[in-house]
Amino acid sequence: MPKKELSLAELFSPRGVAVVGASLGDQYSFARHVVESLKEAGFPAIYPVNPKYTELLGLPCYPSLQAIPGVVDHVVVSIPAESVLALLDDCAAKAVKSVTFFTAGFSESGWKDRAELERAMLSKARAGGFRIIGPNCVGLFVPRSRLVSTTGIPLEPGPIAFISQSGGHAQNLPLYTGPRGLRFSKVVSYGNALDVDETELLQYFSRDPETEIIAAYIEGVKDGRRFLGALKEAASRKPVVIHKGGTTEAGKRAAHGHTASLTSSVAVFHALCRQLKTIQVDNVEELIDVLVALRFASPLPQGNGAAIVGLGGGPSVLAGDEMEEAGLHLPSLSPEVQAELRQFLPMAGAIFSNPVDATNLVSPEAISATMRVLGKVPDIHMLIYHLGFHPASRWGDGRLCSAEFLQPAIDALAQAQKATGKTVLLALRPAPDLDGMKDFLAAQEAFVAAGFPVFHSLRQTATAMARVVAWNQA
Amino acid sequence: MPKKELSLAELFSPRGVAVVGASLGDQYSFARHVVESLKEAGFPAIYPVNPKYTELLGLPCYPSLQAIPGVVDHVVVSIPAESVLALLDDCAAKAVKSVTFFTAGFSESGWKDRAELERAMLSKARAGGFRIIGPNCVGLFVPRSRLVSTTGIPLEPGPIAFISQSGGHAQNLPLYTGPRGLRFSKVVSYGNALDVDETELLQYFSRDPETEIIAAYIEGVKDGRRFLGALKEAASRKPVVIHKGGTTEAGKRAAHGHTASLTSSVAVFHALCRQLKTIQVDNVEELIDVLVALRFASPLPQGNGAAIVGLGGGPSVLAGDEMEEAGLHLPSLSPEVQAELRQFLPMAGAIFSNPVDATNLVSPEAISATMRVLGKVPDIHMLIYHLGFHPASRWGDGRLCSAEFLQPAIDALAQAQKATGKTVLLALRPAPDLDGMKDFLAAQEAFVAAGFPVFHSLRQTATAMARVVAWNQA
């Protein structure tokens, strides 16, 4: 008789973690990397398991789960699929709460006996009263509990939950968005969704008090009706951003080989998501940008009118094109507004028509004055400042990258935002070389620390803001 | 009676360059930056002109053009618009061949008297027998002649000519594409196109023996019929890649304020470009990617079938979607081909359906064997290898970034390309942090030095290759 299922809430603060790995001694193994990562994160009770070793990375290594003296709530498994059923018996005997399988080669392999093996695993989990995450995933990242599966990710908790059918995305999202200020409550990579699935995760995060924004990368949905019910409830409580993988024939084929997902009709999925007031994105870049907008754009713009301010005629012309193509609107400026701008912007080499481009738009005074004039225009709902980083931006001893420029510019933009009540957004373009990247990363760090949303191009800014404004107005 | 116009060929190897700047003493001035850049590039005869100084940056500074003792073929001008006519009289007296005006505030300002001023400038140029580039531009970049307007750009000549109505793009394109291996024959920023215009430039480069590929950023065309004739001839001789700015209302407004361009009907422009067998791109990123493909993809793929090889299930699923959305095709693999792959790829955690994803696809042996199997499939015309760079890619002491990995991987890919006759393309994803960027830039440098086309994401690879294949098959 199966025991009552543990709720997800019980999985996120394990007292002890065992890492069971066939190749724990191999420096390239996932299991070893998990042990290293947990150590680096300061997780207090890590138990490597492999009968070949008595010590590993300075920790005692145990021959079996039962040999571990302390409490084990969570088990990370990377052993061949053939050995998993015996291990699950050990898990039941040790009274663990959850098991993550990095191990792959199950239903996604297309081999019939492996799908049967998955069903046997699920029976053992039900009988043993524990939950399975995966198989074919990287499992849990819970900053508050110092529960990690990789290194290099910021460990401060934050308000974003990420549900990911891909282990790569689950590890990459916090890694890539750290420098842009995004922090996470929990990240769950759930792979083949044998037990814990997208619907249960969505239900959990829609009520999780530590989560304010929900992001999801989903290849396939196991039970469409249940999922839509959960999505409806989640979207009524919090912003939900969904990235659907497997939308073309090649993507579907890969999704089936990746997580055994039978991807549903894209058109139907998109239509339902729209009805339910979720934000859909087309790729990881957009997912990141929309999360940055939701997290840091303050206030959220009340309309799609934008003003673009910065240095560079070509970029400004293209910005005009890209903004409108992405669904934002760049209102033209009245002669009165243009006259106001001409009081402090030089006529030569300048564009006053929105985008506003002038050679002195790197001086905090000019930036501030321009933003204040534009912020008064009723159909301008957001103010975008753009800046490029490359050797040429170092004219005059790198003025655009120096602390002398950055802090006054940040203050000017913060004051303009406060004075006008219009959100200020930053489009900082990364550099092609290492010196330029140093400047870019320093500037990004300063703007992010000051609480601004930072995007990496005007096109990306426009795409993200158009989606967020449409969602906010729906 | 106007003299016969000088042909453009006479403008690209000036014996002496004068830089006339009202603010030559100001460290932020364009004119000063041009003098610094010419010095750094080793241009032999640089003459700063400004009556306020007798020396500048270690060079004698002259009160006027006439005071210069040597030959002056080219003059770079950054003085207020009000003073330009007198300067042009000096240019005629000094018998110069060409004058570039960084100075802006002419027809693009919308002021009627400034448009008249432009016409007076043109009359003086015709009467004086010299050519005007701009106004409102950064002028010429000719690596062979060490003629430059900014620093940080590779000075080796290469086969690409770039015609740019935007000065920013003219400076940024060589700067940003240097690390990806692109080198230029000539870059001309022509701003308001008062004299030298897009049509004359196109005619010149279509016959320039130093130019094999022509790229153009154009906001507006002065004479549609002449331009189309020139485009037709150029496209029949060389690949021509066109990036049209000012395609939306906001972009048009900005283009008019930027270079006084009256942008033409986008639909008509696009339709004509298609008929004339040019490659059109939508943004700078695409322009760069298409140039990389044209320059380094060898042989150019004979069809749009691609195979994707690399590590990472999520990225592979998305790759499938993105490739097909961009217009490439990922042929599925027959059971026979899959069986061949399984001989050396592990079953667990792998996808064999194209994209091919396996944990050992970072070993040169596995990469090489996989590429050779896929290269035999008839409807696969190109082989794409993808690799990400971030702290997690440093598992096992940074194996993916080390010389030990890079050189064998490069050799494996080069041999696979040779053995299969199918183009190998690289999608290297930049990193979010400085350590990752160091690894990324080192890997990019190594792959570029080996002659491979390097793109920065699978999406960008697909977009560029789809455009190039369509052009090649047209």
XYZ file of N, CA, C and O in Angstrom, chain A residues 171-236:
264
model
N 21.145 24.956 -14.772
C 22.424 25.444 -14.257
C 22.817 26.780 -14.886
O 23.408 27.633 -14.232
N 22.488 26.955 -16.166
C 22.946 28.164 -16.864
C 22.193 29.425 -16.460
O 22.774 30.502 -16.416
N 20.886 29.306 -16.198
C 20.114 30.522 -15.948
C 20.652 31.306 -14.747
O 20.947 32.503 -14.877
N 20.838 30.671 -13.585
C 21.383 31.447 -12.462
C 22.817 31.919 -12.714
O 23.216 32.998 -12.270
N 23.558 31.129 -13.475
C 24.944 31.468 -13.764
C 25.027 32.703 -14.660
O 25.764 33.641 -14.386
N 24.240 32.708 -15.721
C 24.305 33.799 -16.685
C 23.615 35.058 -16.180
O 23.922 36.162 -16.622
N 22.635 34.910 -15.306
C 21.874 36.088 -14.881
C 22.395 36.676 -13.587
O 21.950 37.750 -13.203
N 23.336 35.991 -12.938
C 23.909 36.526 -11.700
C 24.413 37.949 -11.885
O 24.026 38.848 -11.130
N 25.247 38.199 -12.920
C 25.769 39.546 -13.103
C 24.679 40.575 -13.440
O 24.927 41.769 -13.362
N 23.494 40.129 -13.824
C 22.417 41.086 -14.117
C 21.486 41.240 -12.924
O 20.436 41.868 -13.019
N 21.859 40.647 -11.802
C 21.144 40.905 -10.548
C 20.049 39.905 -10.213
O 19.405 40.034 -9.176
N 19.826 38.909 -11.070
C 18.749 37.964 -10.762
C 19.210 36.964 -9.703
O 20.323 36.446 -9.756
N 18.343 36.710 -8.720
C 18.613 35.729 -7.676
C 17.381 34.833 -7.549
O 16.260 35.264 -7.844
N 17.588 33.611 -7.070
C 16.550 32.588 -7.164
C 16.127 32.062 -5.794
O 16.931 31.955 -4.876
N 14.835 31.733 -5.679
C 14.342 31.061 -4.481
C 14.668 29.576 -4.585
O 15.309 29.004 -3.701
N 14.246 28.952 -5.693
C 14.553 27.547 -5.948
C 14.621 27.338 -7.453
O 13.834 27.927 -8.192
N 15.532 26.467 -7.864
C 15.578 26.027 -9.259
C 15.446 24.513 -9.250
O 16.173 23.834 -8.513
N 14.506 23.992 -10.031
C 14.318 22.540 -10.088
C 14.459 22.066 -11.526
O 13.689 22.454 -12.397
N 15.478 21.233 -11.755
C 15.630 20.546 -13.040
C 14.959 19.192 -12.879
O 15.333 18.413 -12.007
N 13.920 18.904 -13.694
C 13.117 17.704 -13.421
C 13.134 16.670 -14.546
O 12.428 15.649 -14.464
N 13.935 16.901 -15.581
C 14.200 15.875 -16.611
C 12.975 15.161 -17.147
O 12.046 15.780 -17.669
N 12.961 13.833 -16.996
C 11.883 13.033 -17.581
C 10.562 13.136 -16.819
O 9.563 12.548 -17.254
N 10.537 13.832 -15.672
C 9.289 14.070 -14.925
C 8.586 12.767 -14.543
O 7.356 12.685 -14.578
N 9.371 11.782 -14.155
C 8.784 10.489 -13.771
C 7.825 10.653 -12.592
O 6.737 10.075 -12.575
N 8.200 11.439 -11.585
C 7.376 11.617 -10.385
C 7.042 13.114 -10.224
O 5.946 13.548 -10.582
N 7.993 13.878 -9.740
C 7.778 15.333 -9.649
C 7.691 15.880 -11.062
O 8.601 15.655 -11.866
N 6.585 16.599 -11.372
C 6.440 17.111 -12.735
C 6.141 18.602 -12.745
O 6.027 19.245 -11.704
N 6.014 19.136 -13.957
C 5.841 20.576 -14.151
C 4.592 21.090 -13.433
O 4.593 22.191 -12.873
N 3.536 20.299 -13.396
C 2.293 20.765 -12.798
C 2.425 20.900 -11.277
O 2.048 21.921 -10.697
N 2.995 19.880 -10.637
C 3.151 19.944 -9.190
C 4.085 21.093 -8.799
O 3.856 21.805 -7.818
N 5.131 21.302 -9.593
C 6.068 22.391 -9.318
C 5.385 23.747 -9.446
O 5.558 24.643 -8.615
N 4.588 23.885 -10.490
C 3.864 25.137 -10.716
C 2.910 25.403 -9.550
O 2.817 26.531 -9.038
N 2.205 24.362 -9.124
C 1.292 24.512 -7.984
C 2.060 24.949 -6.734
O 1.643 25.837 -6.008
N 3.192 24.317 -6.527
C 3.970 24.647 -5.338
C 4.437 26.103 -5.376
O 4.248 26.856 -4.416
N 5.040 26.516 -6.503
C 5.633 27.853 -6.547
C 4.579 28.954 -6.566
O 4.844 30.071 -6.143
N 3.378 28.630 -7.041
C 2.352 29.680 -7.042
C 1.967 30.038 -5.604
O 1.459 31.117 -5.357
N 2.242 29.152 -4.659
C 1.918 29.440 -3.258
C 3.160 29.617 -2.385
O 3.047 29.865 -1.185
N 4.336 29.461 -2.965
C 5.569 29.576 -2.182
C 5.809 31.043 -1.808
O 5.977 31.887 -2.699
N 5.842 31.373 -0.524
C 6.025 32.784 -0.141
C 7.399 33.337 -0.518
O 7.574 34.549 -0.599
N 8.366 32.468 -0.770
C 9.700 32.960 -1.156
C 9.783 33.282 -2.644
O 10.793 33.792 -3.110
N 8.736 32.951 -3.400
C 8.760 33.115 -4.857
C 7.785 34.193 -5.306
O 6.595 34.106 -5.022
N 8.304 35.190 -6.014
C 7.450 36.266 -6.539
C 7.261 36.180 -8.050
O 6.321 36.750 -8.593
N 8.194 35.530 -8.713
C 8.150 35.404 -10.179
C 8.460 33.947 -10.517
O 9.395 33.371 -9.953
N 7.682 33.348 -11.428
C 7.911 31.954 -11.819
C 8.376 31.901 -13.270
O 7.735 32.483 -14.143
N 9.498 31.223 -13.503
C 9.990 30.997 -14.864
C 9.972 29.505 -15.132
O 10.226 28.712 -14.226
N 9.656 29.116 -16.364
C 9.608 27.688 -16.677
C 10.154 27.419 -18.074
O 9.824 28.138 -19.026
N 11.021 26.401 -18.180
C 11.407 25.856 -19.481
C 10.804 24.466 -19.573
O 11.147 23.565 -18.813
N 9.869 24.315 -20.498
C 9.089 23.076 -20.592
C 9.173 22.520 -21.999
O 8.968 23.247 -22.976
N 9.511 21.236 -22.103
C 9.517 20.611 -23.433
C 8.168 19.948 -23.719
O 7.620 20.109 -24.788
N 7.664 19.198 -22.751
C 6.366 18.556 -22.944
C 5.594 18.537 -21.643
O 6.182 18.621 -20.576
N 4.280 18.443 -21.748
C 3.419 18.453 -20.570
C 2.776 17.073 -20.448
O 2.274 16.540 -21.432
N 2.850 16.492 -19.235
C 2.358 15.111 -19.084
C 0.835 15.043 -19.103
O 0.242 14.165 -19.687
N 0.199 15.998 -18.421
C -1.264 15.975 -18.321
C -1.762 17.393 -18.569
O -1.721 18.246 -17.690
N -2.219 17.640 -19.786
C -2.567 18.984 -20.220
C -3.607 19.661 -19.339
O -3.477 20.820 -18.976
N -4.658 18.911 -18.943
C -5.750 19.508 -18.178
C -5.261 19.973 -16.797
O -5.519 21.101 -16.384
N -4.522 19.086 -16.106
C -3.984 19.442 -14.788
C -3.047 20.644 -14.906
O -3.081 21.574 -14.109
N -2.183 20.595 -15.931
C -1.200 21.661 -16.115
C -1.891 23.006 -16.310
O -1.514 24.011 -15.700
N -2.927 23.031 -17.150
C -3.591 24.310 -17.427
C -4.266 24.852 -16.178
O -4.270 26.058 -15.932
N -4.838 23.967 -15.367
C -5.437 24.412 -14.106
C -4.386 25.058 -13.213
O -4.594 26.144 -12.647
N -3.226 24.411 -13.119
C -2.145 24.939 -12.276
C -1.623 26.259 -12.831
O -1.343 27.203 -12.084
N -1.529 26.319 -14.157
C -1.015 27.534 -14.797
C -1.969 28.702 -14.559
O -1.557 29.827 -14.271
N -3.244 28.415 -14.652
C -4.257 29.457 -14.451
C -4.131 30.032 -13.037
O -4.126 31.251 -12.843
N -4.008 29.123 -12.064
C -3.910 29.611 -10.690
C -2.611 30.393 -10.483
O -2.611 31.480 -9.902
N -1.508 29.849 -10.984
C -0.213 30.513 -10.798
C -0.225 31.903 -11.424
O 0.202 32.889 -10.811
N -0.750 31.994 -12.661
C -0.723 33.271 -13.375
C -1.632 34.311 -12.723
O -1.436 35.510 -12.886
N -2.633 33.845 -11.978
C -3.506 34.802 -11.300
C -2.822 35.365 -10.042
O -3.249 36.374 -9.498
